[in-house]
Amino acid sequence: MSVSEPVERLMKLFSRFPGVGDKTARRFALFLLQQPSDFSSELSSTISLMRDRTFCCSICGNLTTEDPCSICSDPFRDRKTLCVMENVEDMLSMEQSGAYSGLYFILGGRVSPMDGQDIEPERLARLKEYSGKGNFLELIIATNPSVEGDLTFFAVLDAVRDTGIKTTRLAFGLPLGGTIGYADRVTLHASIESRVEVRVQDNS
Amino acid sequence: MKITLTQWEGFRNLKPRRLEWAEGLHLLLGPNGSGKTNILEAFHVLTGWGSLKGERVLDLKSWSDPGRGTFLAAWFTGEEELEVKAGIGSRVITKKGGSSIQSSQLRPLVPSLIFLPNDLSLVEGSPATRRRLLDRLCALLFPVYALRLHEYGRALRQRNAALRQGKNLAATAKVLAPLAAWIWACRLAAADLIRNGLSEAGGLMPPGITVELKRGSRGFEDLLLDFWESLKAFQNQERATGVCPVGPQRDDLVIRYGEREVVRCFSRGYRRRVAVSLLLSSGWAVERKMRRKPVLLLDEVMAELDHEGREKLISVLLKTGWQVFATTAEACTPEWPGRTWSVNAGRIEER
């Protein structure tokens, strides 16, 4: 072993993080050693605090330190729209985009029999109950444009079928800010297939 | 499209070389193991396809010095002027005119079709071989075909996994149905184009040969309805076998001469003529639909053809106006109306 045992252990722990390989794990560990000891103490206490105090919101499934979470208890959110997402990571991306101001429901999984993954029936039952009682006018199923995203979409659609709420799915096609001239043929085909009708407003 | 100039270095057994190519027919003549097929493979890679032997492109390196990097380049002219370069080292980098490009994006730009010695199985082999012919043509004609076929394959594996786990199959069927109907629509269009193209194969094969897509379903006209009804009809079989028996994965391209299947009534020589004609029909389909002339790569295509068959094949190839690269180990080819190159131990020289 070329480094001390604690450093080696820390490197192994870092390398279990998603997207972190051996080299990055080594860089992280050595970076920590170069910082004042306060930094390591703060990091470890923050991690412990996060583990102790973070739990899932009883309404939407978001990670929170208070129940209900800051989104569910925000009086300024649009309470007529519910966006169903696979996981908290997707929800955070949506929040950061600022594109959506309604409420969320986190499924906490996706449907992929090949990988042995499924959405817990209790979670789908909870979604049905929540969407039925919540006076929602629209339910957005925001799953990925992939086979697994489609399977998850249909599982959710099946669960909320009886609620009678208008249900939509995210669109896919040309990237915003891009140009048709630079779009690849696959993207152009997808955007042609998912084109939308333009409503002409009569302003006269 | 036509290849006007190629350059290779560190590729298989080929010696580094920069070569200019004229339009029309090219015959690569040389003994077994001389490197003729490797030249076709280099063209295959440069037109966006992979290895001819199912290897990863990453493994297509120099046989004598695998640690050395491999470099391939081609300049194309015709419907568009193009410069394509591929570097194979620790990873594969493909560039079009200096900008990185996915190799699959090159396929519609420089459509190429290849005939390999074992393509006789197009006539006498399993349906999977004929589906591959359709899939290659569809991948050229319909830009999202390869992606949709990949998605269909994944959805099918998801359904088979759900079957094994005894889970609800409704969601997988809803994902599969539109994909299956879309793939069938593409394959039906491709089969139509091949059927029309066969008539242009001249005297290469006897008149009266028909091709027809036999779908892996009950055959209702409405493709979406066909999938749903077939799934319903075969659900007991599906439960018993644990494999979905319905869908494009069960398709076949049935080739008939009159009422009989070609494989039951034709000699090997004639079966080869039919197999080559199917490839040529795909070429005409590409030209008609994409408005680009394909580049034909024909490996040992003359084998098992008699003198008359070879003459007819050459006459049809001449008529197409496409750029053709054919290999042969035998010098008994009739008068070749194009350029002849001799290939020996990885070296290529014009004769």
XYZ file of C-alpha atoms in Angstrom:
555
model
C 0.000 0.000 0.000
C 1.544 3.327 -1.080
C -0.728 5.541 1.086
C -1.797 5.267 4.710
C -4.702 2.976 5.565
C -7.199 5.773 6.509
C -6.499 7.603 3.239
C -6.959 4.358 1.330
C -10.279 3.740 3.102
C -11.493 7.247 2.345
C -10.488 6.873 -1.310
C -12.487 3.641 -1.524
C -15.512 5.375 0.007
C -15.247 8.315 -2.403
C -14.925 5.976 -5.392
C -18.393 4.576 -4.528
C -19.923 7.992 -5.337
C -21.687 8.140 -8.716
C -19.418 9.537 -11.416
C -16.287 9.330 -9.250
C -13.454 7.087 -10.389
C -10.237 6.079 -8.614
C -8.308 9.157 -9.715
C -10.992 11.625 -8.608
C -11.392 9.739 -5.310
C -7.631 10.115 -4.709
C -7.825 13.819 -5.574
C -10.711 14.315 -3.103
C -8.864 12.506 -0.294
C -5.624 14.434 -0.849
C -7.583 17.699 -1.089
C -9.104 17.013 2.336
C -5.639 16.457 3.809
C -4.474 19.806 2.415
C -7.360 21.709 4.081
C -7.406 22.961 7.669
C -8.763 20.330 10.078
C -11.903 22.495 10.602
C -12.971 21.715 7.051
C -12.924 17.936 7.637
C -14.737 18.357 10.971
C -17.435 20.495 9.383
C -17.795 18.064 6.478
C -18.167 15.010 8.715
C -20.594 16.736 11.115
C -22.649 18.016 8.159
C -22.862 14.519 6.713
C -23.961 13.128 10.094
C -26.500 15.937 10.510
C -27.840 15.349 7.010
C -28.295 11.646 7.733
C -29.930 12.291 11.116
C -32.292 15.066 10.135
C -33.233 14.351 6.523
C -36.298 12.267 5.740
C -38.925 12.043 3.015
C -41.829 14.467 2.955
C -45.007 12.582 3.903
C -46.920 14.302 1.074
C -44.648 14.378 -1.985
C -41.624 12.224 -1.081
C -39.125 15.094 -1.409
C -36.105 15.062 0.942
C -36.712 17.456 3.811
C -35.913 18.330 7.407
C -39.488 19.443 8.150
C -42.760 17.752 7.348
C -44.363 18.816 5.047
C -41.427 19.985 2.922
C -40.815 23.595 1.879
C -42.467 23.005 -1.515
C -45.639 21.371 -0.192
C -46.031 24.070 2.493
C -45.300 27.009 0.164
C -48.561 28.998 -0.175
C -47.363 30.692 -3.361
C -47.039 27.460 -5.377
C -49.605 26.606 -8.025
C -51.691 23.991 -6.224
C -53.694 23.023 -9.300
C -50.827 21.238 -11.057
C -49.012 18.117 -9.912
C -45.783 16.920 -11.516
C -44.915 13.234 -11.038
C -41.179 12.515 -11.152
C -39.063 9.387 -10.801
C -36.640 10.676 -8.188
C -35.521 13.681 -6.134
C -32.591 14.358 -8.490
C -34.984 14.921 -11.420
C -37.150 17.119 -9.213
C -34.168 19.282 -8.204
C -33.285 19.766 -11.895
C -36.848 20.862 -12.581
C -36.772 23.241 -9.601
C -33.434 24.738 -10.658
C -34.806 25.389 -14.131
C -37.517 27.623 -12.663
C -39.847 26.364 -15.382
C -42.418 24.896 -13.029
C -44.133 26.333 -9.978
C -46.647 23.615 -9.103
C -46.430 20.720 -6.653
C -44.514 17.459 -7.015
C -44.917 13.784 -6.327
C -41.758 11.657 -6.207
C -42.239 8.008 -7.211
C -38.951 6.890 -5.668
C -38.222 4.421 -8.459
C -38.908 3.418 -12.034
C -40.241 0.372 -13.856
C -37.504 -1.813 -15.329
C -38.126 -5.572 -14.921
C -34.736 -6.276 -16.564
C -32.970 -4.509 -13.702
C -35.376 -5.849 -11.086
C -36.735 -2.334 -10.463
C -40.363 -1.386 -9.890
C -42.425 1.315 -8.206
C -43.768 0.211 -4.842
C -47.552 -0.390 -5.055
C -48.022 1.665 -1.867
C -46.412 4.636 -3.611
C -48.780 4.395 -6.590
C -51.738 4.017 -4.205
C -50.529 7.127 -2.345
C -50.316 9.034 -5.660
C -53.863 8.020 -6.549
C -55.120 9.128 -3.148
C -53.177 12.429 -3.232
C -54.197 13.344 -6.787
C -57.817 12.411 -6.058
C -58.060 14.583 -2.964
C -55.877 17.466 -4.081
C -58.222 19.387 -6.436
C -55.616 19.213 -9.187
C -56.575 20.286 -12.694
C -53.525 18.810 -14.415
C -51.142 15.980 -13.741
C -47.776 16.096 -15.551
C -45.990 12.765 -15.788
C -42.343 13.802 -16.184
C -40.528 10.564 -17.012
C -37.504 10.169 -19.267
C -37.918 9.668 -23.046
C -36.635 6.075 -22.843
C -38.129 2.582 -22.725
C -37.959 2.590 -18.905
C -39.435 6.107 -18.847
C -42.311 4.877 -21.036
C -42.916 1.857 -18.788
C -42.988 4.138 -15.734
C -45.307 6.542 -17.572
C -47.829 3.784 -18.320
C -47.660 2.444 -14.746
C -48.448 5.942 -13.402
C -51.137 6.527 -16.032
C -52.792 3.271 -15.018
C -52.744 4.291 -11.358
C -54.363 7.715 -11.889
C -56.757 6.683 -14.653
C -59.870 6.833 -12.414
C -59.165 10.323 -11.039
C -60.372 11.988 -14.261
C -57.637 14.653 -14.052
C -56.184 15.955 -17.326
C -52.866 14.121 -17.764
C -49.914 15.331 -19.846
C -46.356 14.197 -20.555
C -43.206 16.239 -21.220
C -42.530 16.904 -24.911
C -39.295 16.055 -26.707
C -37.669 17.410 -29.866
C -35.507 20.362 -30.873
C -33.346 21.870 -28.109
C -34.159 25.479 -27.253
C -31.653 27.970 -28.599
C -30.542 25.475 -31.225
C -31.026 25.793 -34.947
C -32.744 23.436 -37.343
C -29.684 23.551 -39.593
C -27.503 22.007 -36.883
C -30.027 19.479 -35.553
C -29.256 15.840 -36.312
C -31.708 13.772 -38.359
C -32.933 11.770 -35.359
C -33.843 14.923 -33.401
C -35.572 16.415 -36.439
C -37.641 13.256 -36.895
C -38.591 13.195 -33.195
C -39.616 16.855 -33.294
C -41.681 16.364 -36.462
C -43.482 13.433 -34.824
C -44.194 15.371 -31.603
C -45.156 18.648 -33.310
C -47.965 20.620 -31.703
C -50.916 22.458 -33.132
C -50.627 26.233 -33.196
C -53.673 28.062 -31.885
C -54.172 31.273 -33.812
C -55.664 33.983 -31.598
C -57.949 36.481 -33.190
C -56.864 39.865 -31.767
C -58.969 41.986 -34.100
C -21.397 9.119 -53.891
C -17.907 8.093 -54.962
C -14.655 7.570 -53.140
C -11.968 9.671 -54.810
C -9.041 9.290 -52.432
C -8.238 7.038 -49.484
C -5.426 6.817 -47.007
C -4.740 4.105 -44.428
C -2.063 3.450 -41.892
C -1.773 0.663 -39.291
C -4.966 -1.067 -40.466
C -4.977 -4.891 -40.353
C -2.251 -6.198 -42.722
C -2.430 -3.216 -45.112
C 0.779 -1.312 -45.799
C 0.402 2.480 -45.404
C -0.908 3.862 -48.667
C -2.591 6.901 -50.205
C -4.622 5.979 -53.274
C -6.748 7.776 -55.816
C -9.858 5.986 -57.073
C -11.708 6.669 -60.296
C -15.463 6.259 -60.602
C -16.891 3.021 -61.975
C -15.840 -0.550 -61.327
C -12.741 -1.652 -59.408
C -11.565 -5.228 -59.110
C -9.209 -6.159 -56.277
C -7.385 -9.315 -57.344
C -5.108 -11.310 -55.079
C -4.554 -14.595 -53.283
C -6.280 -15.556 -50.032
C -5.053 -13.532 -47.063
C -3.561 -10.801 -49.227
C -5.721 -8.018 -47.732
C -8.524 -7.580 -50.301
C -11.299 -7.884 -47.711
C -9.381 -5.593 -45.352
C -9.578 -2.853 -47.991
C -13.355 -3.351 -48.204
C -13.481 -3.269 -44.384
C -11.641 0.075 -44.346
C -14.277 1.482 -46.765
C -16.991 -0.066 -44.588
C -15.688 1.740 -41.486
C -15.256 5.023 -43.375
C -18.886 4.898 -44.508
C -20.140 4.642 -40.929
C -20.414 0.888 -40.442
C -18.327 -1.439 -38.314
C -16.090 -4.455 -38.644
C -17.015 -7.202 -41.103
C -16.337 -9.935 -38.553
C -18.385 -8.554 -35.700
C -15.377 -7.103 -33.849
C -15.410 -3.694 -32.203
C -13.991 -0.922 -34.396
C -11.589 -0.321 -31.492
C -10.002 -3.723 -32.240
C -9.381 -2.975 -35.933
C -5.668 -2.343 -35.592
C -2.426 -3.346 -37.229
C -1.837 -7.104 -37.042
C 1.949 -6.743 -36.940
C 2.007 -3.892 -34.395
C -1.282 -3.689 -32.429
C 0.143 -0.968 -30.139
C 0.450 1.394 -33.076
C -2.423 3.770 -33.793
C -4.659 3.227 -36.820
C -5.608 6.009 -39.189
C -8.137 5.873 -42.016
C -9.253 8.692 -44.298
C -11.444 9.020 -47.372
C -12.515 11.848 -49.613
C -15.890 11.519 -51.302
C -17.456 13.360 -54.179
C -20.752 13.107 -56.030
C -23.941 14.379 -54.429
C -21.780 16.070 -51.751
C -18.063 16.747 -51.186
C -16.960 15.041 -47.973
C -13.781 14.355 -46.063
C -13.964 11.589 -43.443
C -11.175 10.611 -41.069
C -11.121 7.896 -38.423
C -8.464 7.466 -35.778
C -8.397 4.237 -33.783
C -6.250 4.297 -30.660
C -7.417 3.929 -27.076
C -10.762 5.111 -28.483
C -12.290 5.688 -31.902
C -12.566 9.250 -33.183
C -14.443 9.935 -36.412
C -14.369 13.342 -38.047
C -16.231 14.818 -40.982
C -14.522 17.845 -42.429
C -12.581 18.389 -39.196
C -15.578 18.149 -36.825
C -16.304 15.099 -34.680
C -19.236 13.018 -35.840
C -20.833 9.767 -34.714
C -20.019 7.077 -37.240
C -23.720 6.188 -37.565
C -24.365 9.742 -38.810
C -22.080 9.050 -41.783
C -24.264 6.207 -43.072
C -26.919 8.327 -44.805
C -24.263 10.728 -46.111
C -22.222 8.025 -47.830
C -24.580 5.061 -48.301
C -22.675 1.832 -48.782
C -23.875 -1.730 -49.243
C -21.767 -4.821 -48.777
C -21.955 -8.403 -50.039
C -19.912 -10.966 -48.106
C -19.219 -14.592 -49.099
C -21.621 -15.907 -46.444
C -24.445 -13.703 -47.755
C -25.688 -16.732 -49.663
C -27.525 -17.272 -46.370
C -29.782 -14.391 -47.469
C -31.569 -17.051 -49.483
C -30.974 -20.267 -47.557
C -30.223 -19.020 -44.023
C -32.427 -18.150 -41.080
C -34.961 -15.282 -41.158
C -32.542 -13.269 -38.975
C -30.177 -12.917 -41.975
C -32.934 -11.469 -44.171
C -34.091 -9.182 -41.348
C -30.517 -7.842 -41.234
C -30.756 -6.931 -44.952
C -34.040 -5.107 -44.285
C -32.667 -3.431 -41.183
C -29.585 -2.115 -42.993
C -31.733 -0.702 -45.783
C -34.229 0.788 -43.313
C -31.393 2.315 -41.261
C -30.320 4.163 -44.417
C -33.805 5.161 -45.545
C -35.384 6.120 -42.208
C -33.113 8.185 -39.919
C -34.624 7.095 -36.591
C -34.946 3.421 -37.578
C -31.807 2.175 -35.804
C -32.806 4.015 -32.617
C -36.389 2.719 -32.729
C -35.201 -0.846 -33.408
C -32.846 -0.573 -30.425
C -35.702 0.733 -28.249
C -37.960 -2.068 -29.459
C -35.293 -4.663 -28.572
C -34.934 -3.163 -25.099
C -38.699 -3.039 -24.552
C -38.910 -6.677 -25.680
C -36.246 -7.695 -23.143
C -38.199 -5.777 -20.485
C -41.356 -7.705 -21.422
C -39.578 -11.068 -21.352
C -38.129 -10.175 -17.930
C -41.612 -9.179 -16.693
C -42.944 -12.496 -18.040
C -40.319 -14.457 -16.107
C -41.094 -12.484 -12.951
C -44.862 -13.015 -13.387
C -45.496 -9.244 -13.435
C -48.229 -7.245 -15.121
C -47.496 -7.077 -18.867
C -49.843 -4.243 -19.792
C -47.251 -1.445 -19.632
C -44.695 -3.317 -21.754
C -47.362 -4.032 -24.400
C -48.245 -0.332 -24.550
C -44.587 0.536 -25.133
C -44.055 -2.251 -27.681
C -47.187 -1.733 -29.801
C -46.400 1.680 -31.396
C -42.739 0.720 -31.890
C -43.689 -2.584 -33.577
C -46.210 -0.860 -35.856
C -43.618 1.781 -36.828
C -40.928 -0.830 -37.570
C -43.399 -2.878 -39.629
C -44.370 0.198 -41.659
C -40.684 0.850 -42.450
C -39.987 -2.785 -43.316
C -43.060 -2.988 -45.556
C -41.871 0.105 -47.432
C -38.350 -1.355 -47.719
C -39.706 -4.724 -48.954
C -41.752 -2.864 -51.599
C -38.656 -1.019 -52.783
C -36.657 -4.266 -52.951
C -39.472 -5.925 -54.924
C -39.511 -3.062 -57.421
C -35.717 -3.101 -57.676
C -35.597 -6.800 -58.534
C -37.080 -6.048 -61.928
C -34.018 -3.920 -62.696
C -31.609 -6.769 -62.001
C -31.890 -7.638 -65.690
C -31.096 -11.178 -66.635
C -29.099 -11.861 -63.484
C -31.865 -14.098 -62.223
C -34.943 -15.665 -63.775
C -38.044 -13.461 -63.999
C -40.896 -14.230 -61.649
C -39.049 -13.996 -58.332
C -41.061 -12.227 -55.663
C -40.234 -11.004 -52.201
C -42.740 -10.355 -49.485
C -42.493 -9.336 -45.846
C -44.093 -11.988 -43.680
C -44.828 -10.253 -40.410
C -44.482 -12.025 -37.089
C -48.178 -11.534 -36.437
C -51.637 -12.567 -37.598
C -51.373 -10.187 -40.570
C -54.181 -7.651 -40.057
C -53.912 -4.637 -42.327
C -53.949 -2.082 -39.493
C -50.464 -2.535 -38.028
C -51.282 -1.347 -34.505
C -54.406 -3.475 -34.343
C -52.394 -6.375 -35.762
C -49.936 -6.204 -32.862
C -52.653 -6.061 -30.197
C -54.769 -8.832 -31.741
C -51.746 -11.077 -32.302
C -50.567 -10.547 -28.731
C -54.017 -11.521 -27.517
C -54.138 -14.579 -29.785
C -50.746 -15.882 -28.666
C -50.903 -14.972 -24.965
C -51.080 -18.597 -23.804
C -48.035 -19.505 -25.892
C -46.238 -16.458 -24.516
C -47.017 -17.435 -20.915
C -45.892 -21.009 -21.573
C -42.600 -20.167 -23.278
C -41.719 -16.980 -21.402
C -40.859 -15.293 -24.712
C -42.971 -12.853 -26.706
C -43.923 -14.684 -29.973
C -45.302 -11.601 -31.731
C -43.556 -8.657 -33.332
C -40.854 -7.588 -35.783
C -38.369 -10.000 -34.151
C -40.386 -12.792 -35.830
C -40.511 -11.219 -39.322
C -39.131 -12.866 -42.441
C -38.585 -11.746 -46.003
C -40.037 -14.621 -48.010
C -38.396 -15.079 -51.440
C -40.464 -17.133 -53.881
C -40.179 -18.346 -57.448
C -43.756 -18.877 -58.511
C -45.413 -20.745 -55.688
C -42.236 -22.302 -54.314
C -39.580 -20.879 -52.043
C -36.358 -20.166 -53.929
C -34.288 -22.283 -51.557
C -36.275 -25.389 -52.601
C -35.924 -25.057 -56.349
C -32.688 -23.180 -57.192
C -29.086 -24.373 -57.513
C -26.377 -22.733 -55.404
C -25.288 -20.602 -58.369
C -28.797 -19.270 -58.889
C -29.288 -18.756 -55.139
C -26.152 -16.602 -55.231
C -27.589 -14.637 -58.154
C -30.776 -14.044 -56.133
C -28.751 -12.966 -53.082
C -26.719 -10.482 -55.176
C -29.929 -9.225 -56.807
C -31.417 -8.515 -53.365
C -28.374 -6.405 -52.545
C -28.569 -4.573 -55.871
C -32.283 -3.930 -55.273
C -31.369 -2.379 -51.931
C -28.932 -0.160 -53.833
C -31.652 1.005 -56.216
C -33.930 1.657 -53.241
C -31.221 3.818 -51.689
C -30.672 5.732 -54.936
C -34.387 6.277 -55.475
C -35.270 7.340 -51.931
C -32.091 9.100 -50.798
C -31.094 10.525 -54.167
C -27.542 9.363 -53.544
C -25.716 6.684 -55.459
C -24.495 3.971 -53.081
C -20.961 2.591 -53.001
C -21.016 -1.188 -53.480
C -18.525 -3.430 -51.678
C -18.598 -6.967 -53.062
C -16.407 -9.620 -51.461
C -15.805 -12.756 -53.556
C -19.059 -12.093 -55.356
C -18.021 -14.072 -58.466
C -17.555 -17.340 -56.580
C -19.991 -20.083 -57.626
C -21.217 -18.032 -60.616
C -20.753 -19.566 -64.055
C -19.327 -17.618 -67.002
C -22.754 -16.379 -68.075
C -23.659 -15.345 -64.526
C -20.444 -13.340 -64.169
C -20.993 -11.571 -67.482
C -24.551 -10.702 -66.534
C -23.487 -9.443 -63.112
C -20.802 -7.214 -64.638
C -23.283 -5.882 -67.178
C -25.794 -5.013 -64.411
C -23.075 -3.386 -62.301
C -21.997 -1.272 -65.289
C -25.580 -0.214 -65.885
C -25.994 1.079 -62.322
C -23.354 3.796 -62.698
C -22.327 3.211 -59.069
C -18.800 2.956 -57.783
C -18.139 -0.736 -57.156
C -15.255 -2.433 -55.342
C -15.239 -6.188 -55.967
C -12.682 -8.702 -54.746
C -11.752 -12.013 -56.269
C -9.022 -14.570 -55.720
C -9.418 -16.040 -59.196
C -8.066 -14.512 -62.348
C -10.761 -16.245 -64.426
C -13.117 -13.252 -64.310
C -14.301 -12.297 -67.791
C -12.996 -9.093 -69.335
C -13.334 -6.583 -66.442
C -14.616 -3.279 -67.781
C -13.086 -1.226 -64.983
C -9.753 -0.906 -63.226
C -7.976 -3.927 -61.826
C -5.743 -3.754 -58.774
C -3.481 -6.467 -57.555
C -3.302 -6.990 -53.820
C -0.443 -8.946 -52.301
C 0.715 -9.119 -48.677
C -1.097 -5.896 -47.840
C 0.309 -3.977 -50.829
C -1.976 -2.726 -53.584
C -0.882 -1.729 -57.107
C -2.813 -1.011 -60.273
C -2.277 -3.632 -62.948
